[in-house]
Amino acid sequence: MTNHWLMKSEPGECSVDDALAAPDATVPWVGVRNYQARNFMRDAMQVGDGVLFYHSSCAEPGIVGIARVASTPYPDPTQFDPESPYYDPTSKPEQPRWMLVDVQVVQKTRNLTLAELRAHTALAELTLLKKGNRLSITPVDAQHWHVISALLLIK
């Protein structure tokens, strides 16, 4: 069974256009420093899982693309780089704390805004829309995936 995920990225860090411009439209999802989000990547994501690519911390947050998980989890190299804003001096190469997966953009979409998502009662239980949710990676159930796909007119 394929799982579905919503993964947030700030466009200044990695936009959907940046991902599309990368080789094979694939980018490593670096910099996750939340244990629950890390655990999703490490323990639950599988190659081929669907991803809603979401732009956050921008003028018009929203879903801007459809992607897929393109690798099994592996250590995030930024945790070992003292020059990186994601450096973690307590993480060791022999026992890495932070993992990542590669994400491949399959299709850029129109921006399905947060306001539009909130306007659909069928999406009321979408984790992204729940009060207080700040996770950068959240699961998306099949029902919500289908509603969002229909809103984006994706087959």
PDB file of C-alpha atoms in Angstrom:
ATOM      1  CA  MET A   1       0.000   0.000   0.000  1.00  0.00           C
ATOM      2  CA  THR A   2       1.306   3.443  -0.885  1.00  0.00           C
ATOM      3  CA  ASN A   3       1.382   6.060   1.845  1.00  0.00           C
ATOM      4  CA  HIS A   4       0.869   9.755   1.261  1.00  0.00           C
ATOM      5  CA  TRP A   5       2.647  12.678   2.874  1.00  0.00           C
ATOM      6  CA  LEU A   6       2.629  16.444   2.988  1.00  0.00           C
ATOM      7  CA  MET A   7       6.141  17.892   3.118  1.00  0.00           C
ATOM      8  CA  LYS A   8       6.709  21.577   3.782  1.00  0.00           C
ATOM      9  CA  SER A   9       9.581  23.560   2.350  1.00  0.00           C
ATOM     10  CA  GLU A  10      10.277  27.261   2.462  1.00  0.00           C
ATOM     11  CA  PRO A  11      10.653  28.447  -1.142  1.00  0.00           C
ATOM     12  CA  GLY A  12      13.857  30.276  -0.186  1.00  0.00           C
ATOM     13  CA  GLU A  13      15.336  26.960   0.968  1.00  0.00           C
ATOM     14  CA  CYS A  14      14.046  24.645  -1.747  1.00  0.00           C
ATOM     15  CA  SER A  15      11.132  25.583  -3.966  1.00  0.00           C
ATOM     16  CA  VAL A  16       9.252  23.278  -6.295  1.00  0.00           C
ATOM     17  CA  ASP A  17      11.100  25.032  -9.145  1.00  0.00           C
ATOM     18  CA  ASP A  18      14.451  24.335  -7.457  1.00  0.00           C
ATOM     19  CA  ALA A  19      13.513  20.670  -7.186  1.00  0.00           C
ATOM     20  CA  LEU A  20      12.419  20.544 -10.841  1.00  0.00           C
ATOM     21  CA  ALA A  21      15.745  22.088 -11.870  1.00  0.00           C
ATOM     22  CA  ALA A  22      17.735  19.445  -9.949  1.00  0.00           C
ATOM     23  CA  PRO A  23      18.983  16.298 -11.709  1.00  0.00           C
ATOM     24  CA  ASP A  24      16.020  13.945 -12.197  1.00  0.00           C
ATOM     25  CA  ALA A  25      13.878  16.607 -10.424  1.00  0.00           C
ATOM     26  CA  THR A  26      15.104  15.025  -7.187  1.00  0.00           C
ATOM     27  CA  VAL A  27      16.359  16.715  -4.021  1.00  0.00           C
ATOM     28  CA  PRO A  28      17.473  15.441  -0.621  1.00  0.00           C
ATOM     29  CA  TRP A  29      15.019  16.649   2.044  1.00  0.00           C
ATOM     30  CA  VAL A  30      17.682  18.134   4.314  1.00  0.00           C
ATOM     31  CA  GLY A  31      17.374  20.013   7.559  1.00  0.00           C
ATOM     32  CA  VAL A  32      14.515  18.238   9.324  1.00  0.00           C
ATOM     33  CA  ARG A  33      15.208  18.718  13.029  1.00  0.00           C
ATOM     34  CA  ASN A  34      12.012  17.448  14.585  1.00  0.00           C
ATOM     35  CA  TYR A  35      11.986  13.923  15.952  1.00  0.00           C
ATOM     36  CA  GLN A  36       8.457  13.048  14.836  1.00  0.00           C
ATOM     37  CA  ALA A  37       9.105  14.273  11.275  1.00  0.00           C
ATOM     38  CA  ARG A  38      12.444  12.418  11.283  1.00  0.00           C
ATOM     39  CA  ASN A  39      10.676   9.257  12.434  1.00  0.00           C
ATOM     40  CA  PHE A  40       8.192   9.524   9.564  1.00  0.00           C
ATOM     41  CA  MET A  41      11.109   9.574   7.111  1.00  0.00           C
ATOM     42  CA  ARG A  42      13.122   6.916   8.921  1.00  0.00           C
ATOM     43  CA  ASP A  43      10.371   4.476   9.857  1.00  0.00           C
ATOM     44  CA  ALA A  44       7.319   4.970   7.659  1.00  0.00           C
ATOM     45  CA  MET A  45       8.194   6.413   4.255  1.00  0.00           C
ATOM     46  CA  GLN A  46       8.754   4.036   1.377  1.00  0.00           C
ATOM     47  CA  VAL A  47      10.067   4.612  -2.118  1.00  0.00           C
ATOM     48  CA  GLY A  48       7.095   5.510  -4.309  1.00  0.00           C
ATOM     49  CA  ASP A  49       4.969   7.088  -1.581  1.00  0.00           C
ATOM     50  CA  GLY A  50       3.065  10.144  -2.773  1.00  0.00           C
ATOM     51  CA  VAL A  51       4.087  13.600  -1.556  1.00  0.00           C
ATOM     52  CA  LEU A  52       2.229  16.894  -1.569  1.00  0.00           C
ATOM     53  CA  PHE A  53       4.975  19.513  -1.990  1.00  0.00           C
ATOM     54  CA  TYR A  54       3.955  22.467   0.184  1.00  0.00           C
ATOM     55  CA  HIS A  55       5.472  25.950   0.251  1.00  0.00           C
ATOM     56  CA  SER A  56       5.454  27.406   3.763  1.00  0.00           C
ATOM     57  CA  SER A  57       6.628  30.667   5.341  1.00  0.00           C
ATOM     58  CA  CYS A  58       5.850  32.651   2.212  1.00  0.00           C
ATOM     59  CA  ALA A  59       3.300  35.184   0.989  1.00  0.00           C
ATOM     60  CA  GLU A  60       0.881  32.508  -0.246  1.00  0.00           C
ATOM     61  CA  PRO A  61       1.443  29.131   1.501  1.00  0.00           C
ATOM     62  CA  GLY A  62       0.003  26.131  -0.287  1.00  0.00           C
ATOM     63  CA  ILE A  63       0.463  22.879  -2.172  1.00  0.00           C
ATOM     64  CA  VAL A  64       2.517  23.614  -5.289  1.00  0.00           C
ATOM     65  CA  GLY A  65       3.426  20.176  -6.583  1.00  0.00           C
ATOM     66  CA  ILE A  66       3.064  16.433  -6.509  1.00  0.00           C
ATOM     67  CA  ALA A  67       6.158  14.404  -5.749  1.00  0.00           C
ATOM     68  CA  ARG A  68       7.171  10.972  -4.632  1.00  0.00           C
ATOM     69  CA  VAL A  69       9.606   9.536  -2.127  1.00  0.00           C
ATOM     70  CA  ALA A  70      12.597   8.579  -4.267  1.00  0.00           C
ATOM     71  CA  SER A  71      14.980   6.901  -1.809  1.00  0.00           C
ATOM     72  CA  THR A  72      15.168   4.931   1.360  1.00  0.00           C
ATOM     73  CA  PRO A  73      16.214   6.990   4.398  1.00  0.00           C
ATOM     74  CA  TYR A  74      19.861   7.870   4.914  1.00  0.00           C
ATOM     75  CA  PRO A  75      21.803  10.205   7.223  1.00  0.00           C
ATOM     76  CA  ASP A  76      21.355  13.921   6.573  1.00  0.00           C
ATOM     77  CA  PRO A  77      24.917  15.118   5.835  1.00  0.00           C
ATOM     78  CA  THR A  78      24.144  18.656   7.046  1.00  0.00           C
ATOM     79  CA  GLN A  79      24.139  17.438  10.648  1.00  0.00           C
ATOM     80  CA  PHE A  80      27.908  16.860  10.414  1.00  0.00           C
ATOM     81  CA  ASP A  81      28.806  20.136   8.637  1.00  0.00           C
ATOM     82  CA  PRO A  82      29.799  22.925  11.039  1.00  0.00           C
ATOM     83  CA  GLU A  83      29.132  25.460   8.248  1.00  0.00           C
ATOM     84  CA  SER A  84      25.522  24.316   7.843  1.00  0.00           C
ATOM     85  CA  PRO A  85      22.633  25.977   9.669  1.00  0.00           C
ATOM     86  CA  TYR A  86      21.471  22.397  10.341  1.00  0.00           C
ATOM     87  CA  TYR A  87      24.709  21.345  12.067  1.00  0.00           C
ATOM     88  CA  ASP A  88      24.185  19.208  15.164  1.00  0.00           C
ATOM     89  CA  PRO A  89      27.405  18.864  17.175  1.00  0.00           C
ATOM     90  CA  THR A  90      25.866  16.069  19.264  1.00  0.00           C
ATOM     91  CA  SER A  91      25.220  13.835  16.254  1.00  0.00           C
ATOM     92  CA  LYS A  92      28.011  11.456  15.290  1.00  0.00           C
ATOM     93  CA  PRO A  93      28.622   9.747  11.909  1.00  0.00           C
ATOM     94  CA  GLU A  94      28.673   6.320  13.576  1.00  0.00           C
ATOM     95  CA  GLN A  95      25.296   7.064  15.192  1.00  0.00           C
ATOM     96  CA  PRO A  96      23.508   9.751  13.145  1.00  0.00           C
ATOM     97  CA  ARG A  97      20.528  11.438  14.739  1.00  0.00           C
ATOM     98  CA  TRP A  98      18.949  13.003  11.634  1.00  0.00           C
ATOM     99  CA  MET A  99      17.785  11.182   8.536  1.00  0.00           C
ATOM    100  CA  LEU A 100      16.386  12.266   5.189  1.00  0.00           C
ATOM    101  CA  VAL A 101      14.835  10.870   2.042  1.00  0.00           C
ATOM    102  CA  ASP A 102      15.149  12.075  -1.522  1.00  0.00           C
ATOM    103  CA  VAL A 103      12.012  13.600  -2.998  1.00  0.00           C
ATOM    104  CA  GLN A 104      11.303  13.664  -6.735  1.00  0.00           C
ATOM    105  CA  VAL A 105       8.833  16.196  -8.116  1.00  0.00           C
ATOM    106  CA  VAL A 106       6.466  14.524 -10.551  1.00  0.00           C
ATOM    107  CA  GLN A 107       4.344  17.544 -11.423  1.00  0.00           C
ATOM    108  CA  LYS A 108       4.255  21.223 -10.568  1.00  0.00           C
ATOM    109  CA  THR A 109       0.689  22.334  -9.838  1.00  0.00           C
ATOM    110  CA  ARG A 110      -1.107  25.575  -9.317  1.00  0.00           C
ATOM    111  CA  ASN A 111      -0.820  26.858  -5.771  1.00  0.00           C
ATOM    112  CA  LEU A 112      -3.633  25.224  -3.817  1.00  0.00           C
ATOM    113  CA  THR A 113      -3.622  27.730  -0.983  1.00  0.00           C
ATOM    114  CA  LEU A 114      -4.137  27.181   2.694  1.00  0.00           C
ATOM    115  CA  ALA A 115      -7.332  29.257   2.480  1.00  0.00           C
ATOM    116  CA  GLU A 116      -8.670  26.995  -0.302  1.00  0.00           C
ATOM    117  CA  LEU A 117      -7.829  23.871   1.695  1.00  0.00           C
ATOM    118  CA  ARG A 118      -9.631  25.268   4.732  1.00  0.00           C
ATOM    119  CA  ALA A 119     -12.715  26.040   2.608  1.00  0.00           C
ATOM    120  CA  HIS A 120     -13.341  22.328   1.915  1.00  0.00           C
ATOM    121  CA  THR A 121     -15.181  20.541   4.718  1.00  0.00           C
ATOM    122  CA  ALA A 122     -13.911  17.197   3.380  1.00  0.00           C
ATOM    123  CA  LEU A 123     -10.426  18.334   4.436  1.00  0.00           C
ATOM    124  CA  ALA A 124     -11.361  19.483   7.953  1.00  0.00           C
ATOM    125  CA  GLU A 125      -9.357  16.644   9.536  1.00  0.00           C
ATOM    126  CA  LEU A 126      -6.256  17.131   7.354  1.00  0.00           C
ATOM    127  CA  THR A 127      -3.367  17.338   9.831  1.00  0.00           C
ATOM    128  CA  LEU A 128      -2.010  20.481   8.181  1.00  0.00           C
ATOM    129  CA  LEU A 129      -5.245  22.303   9.049  1.00  0.00           C
ATOM    130  CA  LYS A 130      -5.384  21.284  12.700  1.00  0.00           C
ATOM    131  CA  LYS A 131      -4.753  24.023  15.217  1.00  0.00           C
ATOM    132  CA  GLY A 132      -1.207  24.068  16.538  1.00  0.00           C
ATOM    133  CA  ASN A 133       0.252  21.763  13.884  1.00  0.00           C
ATOM    134  CA  ARG A 134       3.733  22.925  12.939  1.00  0.00           C
ATOM    135  CA  LEU A 135       5.272  19.685  11.701  1.00  0.00           C
ATOM    136  CA  SER A 136       7.169  19.905   8.424  1.00  0.00           C
ATOM    137  CA  ILE A 137       6.099  16.380   7.437  1.00  0.00           C
ATOM    138  CA  THR A 138       2.657  14.934   8.071  1.00  0.00           C
ATOM    139  CA  PRO A 139       0.804  11.869   6.834  1.00  0.00           C
ATOM    140  CA  VAL A 140      -2.109  12.392   4.467  1.00  0.00           C
ATOM    141  CA  ASP A 141      -4.855   9.775   4.456  1.00  0.00           C
ATOM    142  CA  ALA A 142      -6.143   8.373   1.170  1.00  0.00           C
ATOM    143  CA  GLN A 143      -9.445  10.273   1.373  1.00  0.00           C
ATOM    144  CA  HIS A 144      -7.679  13.630   1.747  1.00  0.00           C
ATOM    145  CA  TRP A 145      -5.200  12.710  -1.014  1.00  0.00           C
ATOM    146  CA  HIS A 146      -8.097  12.034  -3.407  1.00  0.00           C
ATOM    147  CA  VAL A 147      -9.883  15.293  -2.527  1.00  0.00           C
ATOM    148  CA  ILE A 148      -6.691  17.320  -3.015  1.00  0.00           C
ATOM    149  CA  SER A 149      -5.898  15.496  -6.256  1.00  0.00           C
ATOM    150  CA  ALA A 150      -9.364  16.347  -7.549  1.00  0.00           C
ATOM    151  CA  LEU A 151      -8.921  19.991  -6.567  1.00  0.00           C
ATOM    152  CA  LEU A 152      -5.668  20.015  -8.515  1.00  0.00           C
ATOM    153  CA  LEU A 153      -7.271  18.034 -11.384  1.00  0.00           C
ATOM    154  CA  ILE A 154      -4.620  15.327 -11.191  1.00  0.00           C
ATOM    155  CA  LYS A 155      -5.307  11.835 -12.446  1.00  0.00           C
TER     156      LYS A 155
END
